[in-house]
PDB file of C-alpha atoms in Angstrom:
ATOM      1  CA  MET A  20     -49.513 252.555 213.486  1.00  0.00           C
ATOM      2  CA  LYS A  21     -52.422 252.948 215.868  1.00  0.00           C
ATOM      3  CA  PRO A  22     -53.153 249.945 218.107  1.00  0.00           C
ATOM      4  CA  ASN A  23     -55.793 247.641 216.575  1.00  0.00           C
ATOM      5  CA  SER A  24     -55.862 249.597 213.302  1.00  0.00           C
ATOM      6  CA  LEU A  25     -54.575 246.671 211.273  1.00  0.00           C
ATOM      7  CA  SER A  26     -57.150 244.461 212.963  1.00  0.00           C
ATOM      8  CA  PHE A  27     -59.842 246.935 211.898  1.00  0.00           C
ATOM      9  CA  TRP A  28     -58.760 246.853 208.261  1.00  0.00           C
ATOM     10  CA  LYS A  29     -58.669 243.038 208.210  1.00  0.00           C
ATOM     11  CA  ILE A  30     -62.226 242.911 209.558  1.00  0.00           C
ATOM     12  CA  ASN A  31     -63.348 245.777 207.329  1.00  0.00           C
ATOM     13  CA  MET A  32     -62.136 244.111 204.126  1.00  0.00           C
ATOM     14  CA  TYR A  33     -63.665 240.799 205.186  1.00  0.00           C
ATOM     15  CA  GLU A  34     -67.021 242.438 205.878  1.00  0.00           C
ATOM     16  CA  HIS A  35     -66.954 244.181 202.511  1.00  0.00           C
ATOM     17  CA  THR A  36     -66.618 240.798 200.801  1.00  0.00           C
ATOM     18  CA  VAL A  37     -69.608 239.531 202.813  1.00  0.00           C
ATOM     19  CA  ILE A  38     -71.711 242.569 201.876  1.00  0.00           C
ATOM     20  CA  LEU A  39     -70.735 242.222 198.220  1.00  0.00           C
ATOM     21  CA  TYR A  40     -71.505 238.505 198.087  1.00  0.00           C
ATOM     22  CA  ASP A  41     -74.847 238.918 199.864  1.00  0.00           C
ATOM     23  CA  THR A  42     -76.047 241.723 197.578  1.00  0.00           C
ATOM     24  CA  LEU A  43     -75.024 240.306 194.197  1.00  0.00           C
ATOM     25  CA  SER A  44     -77.881 238.614 192.346  1.00  0.00           C
ATOM     26  CA  PRO A  45     -77.504 234.846 191.725  1.00  0.00           C
ATOM     27  CA  MET A  46     -77.997 235.810 188.082  1.00  0.00           C
ATOM     28  CA  GLU A  47     -74.525 237.383 188.282  1.00  0.00           C
ATOM     29  CA  HIS A  48     -73.100 233.882 188.677  1.00  0.00           C
ATOM     30  CA  GLU A  49     -69.505 234.642 187.649  1.00  0.00           C
ATOM     31  CA  ALA A  50     -69.260 237.748 189.839  1.00  0.00           C
ATOM     32  CA  GLN A  51     -70.906 236.008 192.788  1.00  0.00           C
ATOM     33  CA  THR A  52     -68.525 233.050 192.497  1.00  0.00           C
ATOM     34  CA  LYS A  53     -65.557 235.410 192.514  1.00  0.00           C
ATOM     35  CA  ALA A  54     -67.015 237.368 195.447  1.00  0.00           C
ATOM     36  CA  ARG A  55     -67.304 234.088 197.371  1.00  0.00           C
ATOM     37  CA  GLN A  56     -63.621 233.391 196.687  1.00  0.00           C
ATOM     38  CA  TYR A  57     -62.686 236.801 198.116  1.00  0.00           C
ATOM     39  CA  PHE A  58     -64.980 236.138 201.089  1.00  0.00           C
ATOM     40  CA  GLN A  59     -63.109 232.892 201.803  1.00  0.00           C
ATOM     41  CA  LEU A  60     -59.744 234.564 201.221  1.00  0.00           C
ATOM     42  CA  PHE A  61     -60.292 237.417 203.684  1.00  0.00           C
ATOM     43  CA  GLN A  62     -61.944 235.125 206.203  1.00  0.00           C
ATOM     44  CA  LYS A  63     -58.569 233.409 206.541  1.00  0.00           C
ATOM     45  CA  TYR A  64     -57.047 236.689 207.712  1.00  0.00           C
ATOM     46  CA  ILE A  65     -59.670 236.782 210.479  1.00  0.00           C
ATOM     47  CA  ASP A  66     -59.286 233.125 211.477  1.00  0.00           C
ATOM     48  CA  ASP A  67     -55.492 232.936 211.302  1.00  0.00           C
ATOM     49  CA  LYS A  68     -54.016 233.970 214.655  1.00  0.00           C
ATOM     50  CA  LYS A  69     -50.431 233.917 213.395  1.00  0.00           C
ATOM     51  CA  THR A  70     -48.545 237.052 212.383  1.00  0.00           C
ATOM     52  CA  MET A  71     -50.034 238.286 209.129  1.00  0.00           C
ATOM     53  CA  ASP A  72     -47.889 238.624 206.007  1.00  0.00           C
ATOM     54  CA  ILE A  73     -48.548 242.290 205.256  1.00  0.00           C
ATOM     55  CA  HIS A  74     -47.312 241.923 201.674  1.00  0.00           C
ATOM     56  CA  LEU A  75     -49.874 239.202 200.977  1.00  0.00           C
ATOM     57  CA  PHE A  76     -52.585 241.338 202.549  1.00  0.00           C
ATOM     58  CA  ILE A  77     -51.649 244.286 200.315  1.00  0.00           C
ATOM     59  CA  ARG A  78     -51.698 242.008 197.269  1.00  0.00           C
ATOM     60  CA  ASP A  79     -55.133 240.616 198.153  1.00  0.00           C
ATOM     61  CA  VAL A  80     -56.674 244.006 198.972  1.00  0.00           C
ATOM     62  CA  ASN A  81     -55.365 245.366 195.681  1.00  0.00           C
ATOM     63  CA  SER A  82     -56.859 242.383 193.824  1.00  0.00           C
ATOM     64  CA  PHE A  83     -60.219 242.875 195.555  1.00  0.00           C
ATOM     65  CA  GLN A  84     -60.133 246.576 194.739  1.00  0.00           C
ATOM     66  CA  GLN A  85     -59.612 245.804 191.050  1.00  0.00           C
ATOM     67  CA  PHE A  86     -62.584 243.426 191.180  1.00  0.00           C
ATOM     68  CA  LEU A  87     -64.735 246.173 192.693  1.00  0.00           C
ATOM     69  CA  ILE A  88     -63.623 248.547 189.938  1.00  0.00           C
ATOM     70  CA  GLN A  89     -64.655 245.994 187.298  1.00  0.00           C
ATOM     71  CA  LEU A  90     -68.074 245.602 188.921  1.00  0.00           C
ATOM     72  CA  LEU A  91     -68.606 249.360 189.149  1.00  0.00           C
ATOM     73  CA  ARG A  92     -67.585 249.811 185.511  1.00  0.00           C
ATOM     74  CA  LYS A  93     -70.105 247.160 184.472  1.00  0.00           C
ATOM     75  CA  GLN A  94     -72.812 248.655 186.699  1.00  0.00           C
ATOM     76  CA  VAL A  95     -72.605 252.124 185.130  1.00  0.00           C
ATOM     77  CA  THR A  96     -72.278 250.883 181.538  1.00  0.00           C
ATOM     78  CA  THR A  97     -74.055 247.630 180.676  1.00  0.00           C
ATOM     79  CA  GLY A  98     -75.707 247.070 184.085  1.00  0.00           C
ATOM     80  CA  LEU A  99     -75.067 244.858 187.105  1.00  0.00           C
ATOM     81  CA  LYS A 100     -77.715 242.981 189.079  1.00  0.00           C
ATOM     82  CA  ILE A 101     -76.803 244.014 192.616  1.00  0.00           C
ATOM     83  CA  LEU A 102     -78.576 245.671 195.546  1.00  0.00           C
ATOM     84  CA  LEU A 103     -75.704 248.134 196.127  1.00  0.00           C
ATOM     85  CA  THR A 104     -75.762 251.549 194.447  1.00  0.00           C
ATOM     86  CA  PRO A 105     -72.840 252.773 192.304  1.00  0.00           C
ATOM     87  CA  THR A 106     -71.965 255.279 195.036  1.00  0.00           C
ATOM     88  CA  PHE A 107     -71.823 252.524 197.656  1.00  0.00           C
ATOM     89  CA  LEU A 108     -69.538 250.444 195.424  1.00  0.00           C
ATOM     90  CA  SER A 109     -67.401 253.538 194.910  1.00  0.00           C
ATOM     91  CA  HIS A 110     -67.098 253.926 198.683  1.00  0.00           C
ATOM     92  CA  LEU A 111     -65.942 250.298 198.972  1.00  0.00           C
ATOM     93  CA  ILE A 112     -63.205 251.097 196.450  1.00  0.00           C
ATOM     94  CA  THR A 113     -62.231 254.195 198.446  1.00  0.00           C
ATOM     95  CA  GLU A 114     -61.996 252.196 201.670  1.00  0.00           C
ATOM     96  CA  SER A 115     -59.903 249.537 199.922  1.00  0.00           C
ATOM     97  CA  ASN A 116     -57.529 252.306 198.926  1.00  0.00           C
ATOM     98  CA  MET A 117     -57.395 253.477 202.550  1.00  0.00           C
ATOM     99  CA  ALA A 118     -56.543 249.934 203.638  1.00  0.00           C
ATOM    100  CA  LEU A 119     -53.740 249.817 201.078  1.00  0.00           C
ATOM    101  CA  ARG A 120     -52.351 253.157 202.237  1.00  0.00           C
ATOM    102  CA  PHE A 121     -52.474 252.067 205.864  1.00  0.00           C
ATOM    103  CA  ALA A 122     -50.850 248.683 205.223  1.00  0.00           C
ATOM    104  CA  SER A 123     -48.161 250.368 203.118  1.00  0.00           C
ATOM    105  CA  GLU A 124     -47.636 253.014 205.839  1.00  0.00           C
ATOM    106  CA  LYS A 125     -48.436 255.809 203.381  1.00  0.00           C
ATOM    107  CA  ILE A 126     -50.910 257.599 205.633  1.00  0.00           C
ATOM    108  CA  ASP A 127     -51.744 261.216 204.777  1.00  0.00           C
ATOM    109  CA  PRO A 128     -50.670 263.325 207.814  1.00  0.00           C
ATOM    110  CA  SER A 129     -53.119 266.146 207.019  1.00  0.00           C
ATOM    111  CA  PRO A 130     -55.588 266.830 209.878  1.00  0.00           C
ATOM    112  CA  LEU A 131     -58.391 266.683 207.295  1.00  0.00           C
ATOM    113  CA  ALA A 132     -57.389 263.445 205.563  1.00  0.00           C
ATOM    114  CA  SER A 133     -59.660 261.106 207.521  1.00  0.00           C
ATOM    115  CA  HIS A 134     -62.610 263.521 207.278  1.00  0.00           C
ATOM    116  CA  LEU A 135     -62.437 263.741 203.495  1.00  0.00           C
ATOM    117  CA  THR A 136     -63.057 260.004 203.271  1.00  0.00           C
ATOM    118  CA  TRP A 137     -65.146 259.004 206.269  1.00  0.00           C
ATOM    119  CA  LEU A 138     -67.672 261.858 206.209  1.00  0.00           C
ATOM    120  CA  LEU A 139     -68.876 260.831 202.755  1.00  0.00           C
ATOM    121  CA  VAL A 140     -68.794 257.144 203.691  1.00  0.00           C
ATOM    122  CA  LEU A 141     -70.934 257.699 206.798  1.00  0.00           C
ATOM    123  CA  SER A 142     -73.293 259.977 204.888  1.00  0.00           C
ATOM    124  CA  GLY A 143     -73.799 257.180 202.370  1.00  0.00           C
ATOM    125  CA  ASP A 144     -74.189 254.611 205.153  1.00  0.00           C
ATOM    126  CA  ALA A 145     -76.873 256.690 206.880  1.00  0.00           C
ATOM    127  CA  PHE A 146     -78.695 257.102 203.585  1.00  0.00           C
ATOM    128  CA  THR A 147     -78.497 253.347 202.972  1.00  0.00           C
ATOM    129  CA  ILE A 148     -80.009 252.687 206.411  1.00  0.00           C
ATOM    130  CA  GLN A 149     -83.007 254.931 205.783  1.00  0.00           C
ATOM    131  CA  GLY A 150     -83.527 253.325 202.383  1.00  0.00           C
ATOM    132  CA  ALA A 151     -83.761 249.885 204.005  1.00  0.00           C
ATOM    133  CA  LEU A 152     -86.377 250.977 206.543  1.00  0.00           C
ATOM    134  CA  ASP A 153     -90.094 250.404 206.015  1.00  0.00           C
ATOM    135  CA  SER A 154     -91.961 253.633 205.257  1.00  0.00           C
ATOM    136  CA  LEU A 155     -93.953 253.057 208.445  1.00  0.00           C
ATOM    137  CA  GLU A 156     -90.740 253.645 210.431  1.00  0.00           C
ATOM    138  CA  ARG A 157     -91.052 257.332 209.619  1.00  0.00           C
ATOM    139  CA  SER A 158     -89.177 258.668 212.647  1.00  0.00           C
ATOM    140  CA  LEU A 159     -86.142 256.462 211.952  1.00  0.00           C
ATOM    141  CA  VAL A 160     -86.214 257.304 208.237  1.00  0.00           C
ATOM    142  CA  THR A 161     -86.192 261.010 209.138  1.00  0.00           C
ATOM    143  CA  LYS A 162     -83.387 260.496 211.680  1.00  0.00           C
ATOM    144  CA  TYR A 163     -81.023 258.787 209.249  1.00  0.00           C
ATOM    145  CA  LEU A 164     -81.796 261.160 206.393  1.00  0.00           C
ATOM    146  CA  HIS A 165     -80.839 263.916 208.837  1.00  0.00           C
ATOM    147  CA  TYR A 166     -77.537 262.173 209.654  1.00  0.00           C
ATOM    148  CA  ALA A 167     -76.815 261.740 205.941  1.00  0.00           C
ATOM    149  CA  ASP A 168     -77.347 265.474 205.461  1.00  0.00           C
ATOM    150  CA  LEU A 169     -75.234 266.454 208.497  1.00  0.00           C
ATOM    151  CA  PHE A 170     -72.281 264.313 207.413  1.00  0.00           C
ATOM    152  CA  GLU A 171     -72.485 265.722 203.895  1.00  0.00           C
ATOM    153  CA  LYS A 172     -72.486 269.286 205.244  1.00  0.00           C
ATOM    154  CA  GLN A 173     -69.436 268.508 207.379  1.00  0.00           C
ATOM    155  CA  TYR A 174     -67.726 267.157 204.265  1.00  0.00           C
ATOM    156  CA  VAL A 175     -68.374 270.416 202.403  1.00  0.00           C
ATOM    157  CA  PHE A 176     -66.981 272.281 205.417  1.00  0.00           C
ATOM    158  CA  ALA A 177     -63.853 270.085 205.320  1.00  0.00           C
ATOM    159  CA  ILE A 178     -63.352 270.848 201.628  1.00  0.00           C
ATOM    160  CA  GLU A 179     -63.459 274.577 202.339  1.00  0.00           C
ATOM    161  CA  LEU A 180     -61.084 274.229 205.297  1.00  0.00           C
ATOM    162  CA  LYS A 181     -58.659 272.373 203.042  1.00  0.00           C
ATOM    163  CA  GLY A 182     -58.673 275.398 200.739  1.00  0.00           C
ATOM    164  CA  ILE A 183     -57.997 277.739 203.653  1.00  0.00           C
ATOM    165  CA  MET A 184     -55.082 275.578 204.791  1.00  0.00           C
ATOM    166  CA  ARG A 185     -53.230 276.483 201.589  1.00  0.00           C
ATOM    167  CA  ILE A 186     -52.042 279.566 203.483  1.00  0.00           C
ATOM    168  CA  GLY A 187     -49.733 277.244 205.428  1.00  0.00           C
ATOM    169  CA  LEU A 188     -51.576 276.835 208.731  1.00  0.00           C
ATOM    170  CA  THR A 189     -52.286 273.364 210.095  1.00  0.00           C
ATOM    171  CA  GLU A 190     -54.027 274.563 213.258  1.00  0.00           C
ATOM    172  CA  PHE A 191     -56.394 277.476 213.827  1.00  0.00           C
ATOM    173  CA  PRO A 192     -59.614 278.047 215.853  1.00  0.00           C
ATOM    174  CA  ALA A 193     -62.122 277.232 213.083  1.00  0.00           C
ATOM    175  CA  LEU A 194     -60.336 273.950 212.356  1.00  0.00           C
ATOM    176  CA  LEU A 195     -60.341 273.042 216.045  1.00  0.00           C
ATOM    177  CA  LYS A 196     -64.084 273.746 216.246  1.00  0.00           C
ATOM    178  CA  PHE A 197     -64.666 271.622 213.149  1.00  0.00           C
ATOM    179  CA  GLN A 198     -62.786 268.696 214.723  1.00  0.00           C
ATOM    180  CA  GLU A 199     -64.777 268.934 217.949  1.00  0.00           C
ATOM    181  CA  ASP A 200     -68.120 269.356 216.157  1.00  0.00           C
ATOM    182  CA  THR A 201     -67.358 266.325 214.016  1.00  0.00           C
ATOM    183  CA  LYS A 202     -66.414 264.235 217.048  1.00  0.00           C
ATOM    184  CA  ARG A 203     -69.729 265.093 218.703  1.00  0.00           C
ATOM    185  CA  LEU A 204     -71.636 264.219 215.538  1.00  0.00           C
ATOM    186  CA  VAL A 205     -69.903 260.844 215.185  1.00  0.00           C
ATOM    187  CA  VAL A 206     -70.438 260.020 218.868  1.00  0.00           C
ATOM    188  CA  GLU A 207     -74.146 260.826 218.486  1.00  0.00           C
ATOM    189  CA  PHE A 208     -74.327 258.686 215.335  1.00  0.00           C
ATOM    190  CA  ILE A 209     -72.684 255.750 217.130  1.00  0.00           C
ATOM    191  CA  GLU A 210     -75.196 256.062 219.972  1.00  0.00           C
ATOM    192  CA  SER A 211     -78.044 255.921 217.462  1.00  0.00           C
ATOM    193  CA  LEU A 212     -76.492 252.811 215.895  1.00  0.00           C
ATOM    194  CA  ASN A 213     -76.278 251.190 219.351  1.00  0.00           C
ATOM    195  CA  GLN A 214     -80.019 251.712 219.721  1.00  0.00           C
ATOM    196  CA  LEU A 215     -80.680 250.498 216.177  1.00  0.00           C
ATOM    197  CA  GLU A 216     -78.561 247.415 216.810  1.00  0.00           C
ATOM    198  CA  ILE A 217     -80.717 246.506 219.827  1.00  0.00           C
ATOM    199  CA  LEU A 218     -83.910 246.977 217.812  1.00  0.00           C
ATOM    200  CA  GLU A 219     -82.524 244.846 214.984  1.00  0.00           C
ATOM    201  CA  ALA A 220     -81.448 242.092 217.382  1.00  0.00           C
ATOM    202  CA  GLN A 221     -84.980 242.047 218.812  1.00  0.00           C
ATOM    203  CA  ASN A 222     -86.545 242.215 215.333  1.00  0.00           C
ATOM    204  CA  SER A 223     -88.556 245.154 216.673  1.00  0.00           C
ATOM    205  CA  ILE A 224     -88.573 247.335 213.559  1.00  0.00           C
ATOM    206  CA  LEU A 225     -89.961 246.900 210.067  1.00  0.00           C
ATOM    207  CA  ASP A 226     -87.102 246.889 207.593  1.00  0.00           C
ATOM    208  CA  LYS A 227     -84.846 244.829 205.349  1.00  0.00           C
ATOM    209  CA  LEU A 228     -81.681 245.901 207.143  1.00  0.00           C
ATOM    210  CA  PRO A 229     -79.355 243.063 208.266  1.00  0.00           C
ATOM    211  CA  LEU A 230     -77.993 243.309 211.809  1.00  0.00           C
ATOM    212  CA  PHE A 231     -74.575 242.553 210.298  1.00  0.00           C
ATOM    213  CA  PHE A 232     -74.726 245.771 208.256  1.00  0.00           C
ATOM    214  CA  VAL A 233     -75.602 247.926 211.282  1.00  0.00           C
ATOM    215  CA  GLN A 234     -72.672 246.438 213.207  1.00  0.00           C
ATOM    216  CA  HIS A 235     -70.373 247.044 210.232  1.00  0.00           C
ATOM    217  CA  ILE A 236     -71.333 250.713 210.002  1.00  0.00           C
ATOM    218  CA  LYS A 237     -70.892 251.147 213.753  1.00  0.00           C
ATOM    219  CA  ARG A 238     -67.411 249.632 213.560  1.00  0.00           C
ATOM    220  CA  GLU A 239     -66.477 252.081 210.786  1.00  0.00           C
ATOM    221  CA  ALA A 240     -67.823 255.042 212.758  1.00  0.00           C
ATOM    222  CA  GLN A 241     -65.879 253.952 215.856  1.00  0.00           C
ATOM    223  CA  TYR A 242     -62.692 253.675 213.809  1.00  0.00           C
ATOM    224  CA  TYR A 243     -63.261 257.114 212.285  1.00  0.00           C
ATOM    225  CA  LEU A 244     -63.740 258.572 215.756  1.00  0.00           C
ATOM    226  CA  SER A 245     -60.442 257.008 216.874  1.00  0.00           C
ATOM    227  CA  VAL A 246     -58.443 258.656 214.056  1.00  0.00           C
ATOM    228  CA  ILE A 247     -59.869 262.189 214.315  1.00  0.00           C
ATOM    229  CA  PRO A 248     -56.833 264.267 215.319  1.00  0.00           C
ATOM    230  CA  SER A 249     -56.764 265.853 218.753  1.00  0.00           C
ATOM    231  CA  MET A 250     -55.890 269.529 218.521  1.00  0.00           C
ATOM    232  CA  GLY A 251     -55.161 272.336 220.909  1.00  0.00           C
TER     233      GLY A 251
END
């Protein structure tokens, strides 16, 4: 296990419960009450400084994932009063599955495994940022739409590389270039989030974007950067 990776997943799951609770409408009383219970549950993992029971963590992440699945099913069938899109909820489910795989030590060793999850997540995050910006913040809207597009294009590239790797190679020049290009893109994205975080803290931009959400996305991008394989 990578140093601090388990700490990341504890914080990540906790922050997902916060985001879910904050975006559910009070009219969804039952779902909001349950989201608050998960918020309190995962907060204990953050506050407790003792050695964590990994089996309990796996149980609780799995339970939270099933709750997210129920919410998504309701959202796309009968409707759910929530500010999150179905795709965003789907990404929360995907990340819960990643947390389960990590905690269970069932990590995919493929050099493309992390890309096939995080590129779509960050594309969605960038799109969510631009959607929360006032239309007057045109330059920032354009910037984050551009990031959403770049991450999506890298994802398509990763899919094609995965097909090429069926020939049995796990390292070749085009894959190395892809890894390096992706690292540069993520570093640039993190730098933009650092700037956005400062603007949010100063309340200097017109938007409805919580500072908490910007910090959450930055933490995910930093984690993704840390798990991109080094090649060559």
